[in-house]
CSV table of C-alpha atoms and ligand atoms in Angstrom, one decimal:
chain,number,residue,atom,x,y,z
A,1,MET,CA,-12.0,17.1,-8.1
A,2,SER,CA,-10.3,20.3,-8.8
A,3,ASP,CA,-8.6,21.3,-5.7
A,4,LYS,CA,-5.1,21.0,-5.4
A,5,VAL,CA,-4.0,18.0,-3.5
A,6,ASN,CA,-0.3,17.1,-2.1
A,7,PHE,CA,2.4,15.2,-4.3
A,8,GLY,CA,4.8,14.8,-1.1
A,9,ASP,CA,4.8,18.1,-0.1
A,10,GLU,CA,4.0,20.0,-3.2
A,11,LEU,CA,0.6,21.3,-4.2
A,12,VAL,CA,-0.6,19.9,-7.4
A,13,SER,CA,-3.9,19.2,-9.3
A,14,PRO,CA,-5.3,15.8,-8.9
A,15,GLU,CA,-4.5,14.7,-12.7
A,16,GLU,CA,-0.7,15.8,-12.1
A,17,LYS,CA,-0.5,13.9,-8.7
A,18,THR,CA,-1.9,10.7,-10.6
A,19,ARG,CA,0.5,11.2,-13.0
A,20,ARG,CA,3.3,11.5,-11.0
A,21,VAL,CA,2.9,8.9,-8.6
A,22,GLY,CA,2.8,6.6,-12.1
A,23,GLU,CA,6.1,8.2,-12.7
A,24,VAL,CA,7.6,7.6,-9.2
A,25,PHE,CA,6.7,3.6,-9.2
A,26,SER,CA,7.6,3.2,-12.9
A,27,SER,CA,11.1,4.7,-12.1
A,28,VAL,CA,11.6,2.6,-8.9
A,29,ALA,CA,9.6,-0.7,-10.2
A,30,ARG,CA,13.1,-2.4,-11.1
A,31,ARG,CA,14.6,-1.8,-7.6
A,32,TYR,CA,11.5,-1.7,-5.7
A,33,ASP,CA,12.1,-4.9,-4.0
A,34,VAL,CA,15.8,-4.3,-2.9
A,35,MET,CA,14.9,-0.9,-1.9
A,36,ASN,CA,12.2,-2.0,0.6
A,37,ASP,CA,15.0,-4.5,2.3
A,38,LEU,CA,17.4,-1.8,2.5
A,39,MET,CA,14.9,1.3,3.5
A,40,SER,CA,13.6,-1.2,6.2
A,41,GLY,CA,16.2,-3.1,7.3
A,42,GLY,CA,14.0,-6.3,6.3
A,43,MET,CA,11.2,-5.3,8.7
A,44,HIS,CA,9.0,-4.8,5.5
A,45,ARG,CA,8.7,-8.8,5.5
A,46,LEU,CA,7.7,-9.2,9.2
A,47,TRP,CA,5.3,-6.6,8.8
A,48,LYS,CA,3.7,-8.0,5.7
A,49,ASP,CA,3.7,-11.6,7.6
A,50,ARG,CA,1.8,-10.1,10.3
A,51,PHE,CA,-0.5,-8.3,8.2
A,52,VAL,CA,-1.5,-11.7,6.3
A,53,ASN,CA,-2.1,-13.5,9.7
A,54,ARG,CA,-4.5,-10.6,10.4
A,55,VAL,CA,-6.2,-11.3,6.8
A,56,LYS,CA,-6.3,-14.9,7.7
A,57,PRO,CA,-6.7,-16.1,4.2
A,58,ARG,CA,-8.7,-19.3,3.3
A,59,PRO,CA,-8.2,-21.8,0.6
A,60,GLY,CA,-10.3,-21.1,-2.4
A,61,GLU,CA,-11.8,-17.6,-1.5
A,62,GLU,CA,-11.3,-14.8,-3.9
A,63,ILE,CA,-9.2,-11.7,-2.7
A,64,LEU,CA,-8.2,-8.5,-4.3
A,65,ASP,CA,-4.8,-7.2,-3.4
A,66,MET,CA,-5.3,-3.5,-4.5
A,67,ALA,CA,-2.0,-1.5,-5.2
A,68,GLY,CA,-0.2,-4.8,-5.2
A,69,GLY,CA,2.6,-3.5,-6.8
A,70,THR,CA,5.4,-6.4,-7.3
A,71,GLY,CA,3.2,-8.9,-5.4
A,72,ASP,CA,4.7,-9.4,-2.1
A,73,VAL,CA,1.3,-9.6,0.0
A,74,ALA,CA,-0.5,-11.4,-2.9
A,75,PHE,CA,2.3,-14.4,-2.7
A,76,ARG,CA,1.8,-14.9,0.9
A,77,MET,CA,-1.8,-15.2,0.7
A,78,ALA,CA,-2.0,-17.3,-2.3
A,79,GLN,CA,0.6,-19.7,-0.5
A,80,ARG,CA,-2.4,-20.0,1.7
A,81,GLY,CA,-4.6,-21.3,-0.9
A,82,ALA,CA,-6.6,-18.1,-1.6
A,83,ARG,CA,-7.6,-17.1,-5.5
A,84,VAL,CA,-5.7,-13.5,-5.3
A,85,THR,CA,-6.3,-10.8,-8.0
A,86,VAL,CA,-3.4,-8.5,-7.7
A,87,ALA,CA,-4.6,-5.0,-9.0
A,88,ASP,CA,-2.3,-2.1,-9.4
A,89,ILE,CA,-2.6,1.5,-11.4
A,90,ASN,CA,1.2,0.7,-12.6
A,91,ALA,CA,1.9,-1.9,-15.4
A,92,ASP,CA,5.7,-1.5,-14.8
A,93,MET,CA,5.1,-2.7,-11.0
A,94,LEU,CA,2.8,-5.6,-11.9
A,95,ALA,CA,5.1,-6.7,-14.7
A,96,VAL,CA,7.8,-7.2,-12.0
A,97,GLY,CA,5.6,-9.0,-9.9
A,98,GLU,CA,4.5,-11.4,-12.5
A,99,GLN,CA,8.2,-12.1,-13.5
A,100,ARG,CA,8.8,-13.0,-9.5
A,101,ALA,CA,5.8,-14.9,-9.4
A,102,GLY,CA,7.1,-17.0,-12.2
A,103,ARG,CA,10.4,-17.6,-10.5
A,104,ARG,CA,8.5,-19.0,-7.5
A,105,GLY,CA,6.4,-21.4,-9.6
A,106,LEU,CA,3.6,-19.3,-8.1
A,107,GLU,CA,0.4,-20.1,-10.0
A,108,GLY,CA,-3.5,-19.0,-9.9
A,109,LEU,CA,-2.6,-15.0,-9.6
A,110,THR,CA,-4.3,-12.7,-11.7
A,111,TRP,CA,-2.7,-9.4,-12.7
A,112,LYS,CA,-4.9,-6.7,-13.8
A,113,VAL,CA,-4.0,-2.8,-14.1
A,114,GLU,CA,-6.6,-1.0,-12.0
A,115,ASN,CA,-7.1,2.6,-10.4
A,116,ALA,CA,-8.3,2.0,-7.1
A,117,GLU,CA,-10.6,4.9,-7.6
A,118,ALA,CA,-12.8,3.4,-10.3
A,119,LEU,CA,-12.4,-0.5,-10.5
A,120,SER,CA,-13.6,-2.7,-13.5
A,121,PHE,CA,-15.2,-5.5,-11.0
A,122,ALA,CA,-18.8,-6.1,-10.4
A,123,GLU,CA,-20.0,-5.3,-7.0
A,124,ALA,CA,-19.8,-8.3,-4.3
A,125,SER,CA,-16.9,-9.8,-6.3
A,126,PHE,CA,-14.3,-10.4,-3.5
A,127,SER,CA,-14.5,-12.0,0.4
A,128,ALA,CA,-11.5,-9.5,1.3
A,129,TYR,CA,-9.8,-6.4,-0.3
A,130,THR,CA,-6.3,-5.6,1.0
A,131,ILE,CA,-4.2,-2.8,0.5
A,132,VAL,CA,-0.6,-2.2,1.8
A,133,PHE,CA,1.6,0.8,1.5
A,134,GLY,CA,-0.8,1.7,-1.3
A,135,VAL,CA,-3.4,3.9,-0.2
A,136,ARG,CA,-1.3,6.8,0.7
A,137,ASN,CA,-0.4,7.3,-3.2
A,138,VAL,CA,-4.3,7.4,-4.1
A,139,THR,CA,-5.0,10.7,-5.2
A,140,ASP,CA,-8.9,10.5,-4.1
A,141,ILE,CA,-8.7,7.9,-0.9
A,142,SER,CA,-12.3,8.4,-0.1
A,143,ALA,CA,-13.3,7.2,-3.5
A,144,ALA,CA,-10.8,4.0,-3.3
A,145,LEU,CA,-12.6,3.2,0.2
A,146,GLY,CA,-16.0,3.6,-1.8
A,147,GLU,CA,-14.8,1.1,-4.5
A,148,ALA,CA,-13.6,-1.3,-1.9
A,149,TYR,CA,-16.7,-1.3,-0.1
A,150,ARG,CA,-18.5,-2.0,-3.5
A,151,VAL,CA,-16.6,-4.7,-4.8
A,152,LEU,CA,-16.9,-6.8,-1.5
A,153,LYS,CA,-19.3,-9.2,-0.5
A,154,ARG,CA,-21.4,-8.9,2.4
A,155,GLY,CA,-19.5,-10.5,5.4
A,156,GLY,CA,-16.2,-9.1,3.6
A,157,ARG,CA,-13.4,-7.8,5.1
A,158,PHE,CA,-11.3,-4.6,4.4
A,159,CYS,CA,-7.7,-4.8,5.6
A,160,CYS,CA,-5.0,-2.2,5.1
A,161,MET,CA,-1.3,-1.7,6.1
A,162,GLU,CA,0.3,2.1,6.0
A,163,PHE,CA,2.9,4.0,7.6
A,164,SER,CA,2.3,6.6,9.7
A,165,SER,CA,4.4,9.0,12.2
A,166,SER,CA,5.7,7.1,15.1
A,167,ASP,CA,4.2,8.5,18.7
A,168,TRP,CA,7.4,7.4,20.8
A,169,PRO,CA,9.2,10.6,21.2
A,170,GLY,CA,12.8,9.4,21.0
A,171,PHE,CA,12.1,7.1,18.3
A,172,SER,CA,10.1,9.3,16.2
A,173,ASN,CA,13.2,11.7,16.0
A,174,LEU,CA,15.1,8.6,15.3
A,175,TYR,CA,12.9,7.7,12.3
A,176,ASP,CA,12.3,11.2,11.0
A,177,ALA,CA,16.2,11.7,10.7
A,178,TRP,CA,16.3,8.1,9.3
A,179,ALA,CA,13.5,8.9,6.7
A,180,SER,CA,14.3,12.6,5.5
A,181,ASN,CA,18.3,12.1,5.3
A,182,VAL,CA,18.8,8.5,4.7
A,183,ILE,CA,16.3,7.0,2.6
A,184,PRO,CA,16.5,9.2,-0.4
A,185,ARG,CA,20.3,9.0,-0.2
A,186,ILE,CA,19.8,5.1,-0.4
A,187,GLY,CA,17.4,5.9,-3.2
A,188,LYS,CA,20.0,8.0,-5.0
A,189,ALA,CA,22.9,5.4,-4.4
A,190,VAL,CA,21.1,2.0,-5.1
A,191,ALA,CA,18.3,3.3,-7.7
A,192,ASP,CA,20.1,6.5,-8.9
A,193,ASP,CA,16.6,8.3,-8.0
A,194,GLU,CA,16.7,10.7,-5.1
A,195,GLU,CA,13.5,12.2,-6.0
A,196,SER,CA,11.3,9.2,-5.7
A,197,TYR,CA,12.3,8.3,-2.6
A,198,ARG,CA,11.8,11.8,-1.1
A,199,TYR,CA,8.2,11.7,-2.5
A,200,LEU,CA,7.9,7.9,-0.7
A,201,VAL,CA,9.3,10.0,2.6
A,202,GLU,CA,6.9,13.0,2.0
A,203,SER,CA,4.0,10.9,1.6
A,204,ILE,CA,3.8,9.0,4.7
A,205,ARG,CA,4.2,12.2,6.6
A,206,ARG,CA,1.5,13.7,4.9
A,207,PHE,CA,-0.9,10.6,5.4
A,208,PRO,CA,-3.7,11.3,8.0
A,209,ARG,CA,-3.4,10.2,11.4
A,210,PRO,CA,-4.8,6.5,12.2
A,211,ASN,CA,-7.9,7.9,14.3
A,212,ALA,CA,-8.6,10.0,11.1
A,213,PHE,CA,-7.8,7.4,8.5
A,214,THR,CA,-10.1,4.9,10.7
A,215,ALA,CA,-12.9,7.7,10.6
A,216,MET,CA,-12.5,7.3,6.7
A,217,VAL,CA,-12.9,3.7,6.5
A,218,ALA,CA,-16.3,4.0,8.9
A,219,ASP,CA,-17.5,6.7,6.5
A,220,ALA,CA,-17.2,4.6,3.5
A,221,GLY,CA,-19.7,2.1,5.3
A,222,PHE,CA,-17.3,-0.4,6.8
A,223,VAL,CA,-18.3,-1.6,10.6
A,224,ARG,CA,-16.0,-2.2,13.4
A,225,ALA,CA,-13.5,0.1,11.6
A,226,ALA,CA,-10.5,-0.2,14.1
A,227,ALA,CA,-6.4,0.6,13.8
A,228,GLU,CA,-4.0,-1.7,15.1
A,229,PRO,CA,-0.7,0.3,15.6
A,230,MET,CA,2.6,-1.3,15.7
A,231,LEU,CA,6.1,0.0,16.5
A,232,GLY,CA,4.5,2.8,18.5
A,233,GLY,CA,2.5,3.7,15.4
A,234,LEU,CA,5.0,3.6,12.5
A,235,VAL,CA,3.2,1.2,11.0
A,236,THR,CA,-0.9,0.7,11.5
A,237,ILE,CA,-3.3,-2.4,10.5
A,238,TYR,CA,-6.7,-1.0,9.6
A,239,SER,CA,-9.8,-3.3,9.4
A,240,GLY,CA,-13.3,-2.9,8.7
A,241,TRP,CA,-16.4,-5.5,7.7
A,242,LYS,CA,-19.2,-4.9,5.1
A,243,ILE,CA,-22.5,-6.5,6.2
B,1,SAM,N1,1.6,-3.4,-1.9
B,1,SAM,C1,2.9,-3.6,-2.6
B,1,SAM,C2,3.8,-3.7,-1.3
B,1,SAM,O1,3.5,-3.7,-0.2
B,1,SAM,O2,4.7,-4.1,-1.7
B,1,SAM,C3,3.2,-2.2,-3.2
B,1,SAM,C4,3.4,-0.9,-2.6
B,1,SAM,S1,4.0,0.4,-3.4
B,1,SAM,C5,4.7,1.3,-2.4
B,1,SAM,C6,2.5,1.2,-3.7
B,1,SAM,C7,1.9,1.1,-5.0
B,1,SAM,O3,0.4,1.6,-5.1
B,1,SAM,C8,2.2,1.1,-6.3
B,1,SAM,O4,2.4,-0.2,-6.7
B,1,SAM,C9,1.6,2.2,-7.0
B,1,SAM,O5,1.6,1.8,-8.2
B,1,SAM,C10,0.3,1.6,-6.7
B,1,SAM,N2,-0.9,2.9,-6.6
B,1,SAM,C11,-0.7,4.1,-6.5
B,1,SAM,N3,-1.6,4.7,-6.9
B,1,SAM,C12,-2.8,3.6,-7.1
B,1,SAM,C13,-4.1,3.8,-7.5
B,1,SAM,N4,-4.7,5.1,-7.8
B,1,SAM,N5,-4.6,2.4,-8.0
B,1,SAM,C14,-4.0,1.5,-7.9
B,1,SAM,N6,-3.0,1.5,-7.5
B,1,SAM,C15,-2.1,2.4,-7.1
């Protein structure tokens, strides 16, 4: 890849984007969980519950939780008996996750540093691939979707949750004001890091619209690619199947 890509609202080289996304998550790792609660008013917990209900993890099945960060989604799936590999490009996020898993006495999780664009796993390794609030941070999204397809078994499911802009007129204005003005300030007050939270908001605005992302999922080879919007499209669950 040689063309410029967006890092938030800035245009940078692909290599610089990957490096700077790494810096963002290393910077926010220790405060990531408390910031999630503050930024979403605790709603991210409900969204993740709903997401995992859609994934329907089964006891003993192998699931790859990509961009799994500090483990929120993986923990929910492991509690239902799935064997979950939490993979993320950022070792600092995974380290916080491992500590959290230890405090909760959760066992059976595998933690692995991986770039979603080029996975080290053999093809047909997993029954489900999940990626929550992660894909918008990946530099080459098509490469990541191709890798998701490769590592899934036949009959495996791709499940993704991501933010987008809401379609509800009044709500979308309110949300834009909250995201652009309030979230970076909370980031400054709580984590002394306004810039990282400004990037997170900008990256949401830059992420493809749900129909465009659904088309990318289908292009990667998944069948029955679909988008299920929640909250007027503020958060969308995407799914697809490898047959
Ligand atoms: N899934 C977790 C959750 O919902 O709480 C963490 C989401 S966090 C907003 C985004 C994660 O994506 C970060 O942990 C970051 O390191 C990871 N990430 C960004 N680019 C990545 C890449 N190319 N490959 C793997 N992980 C990546």
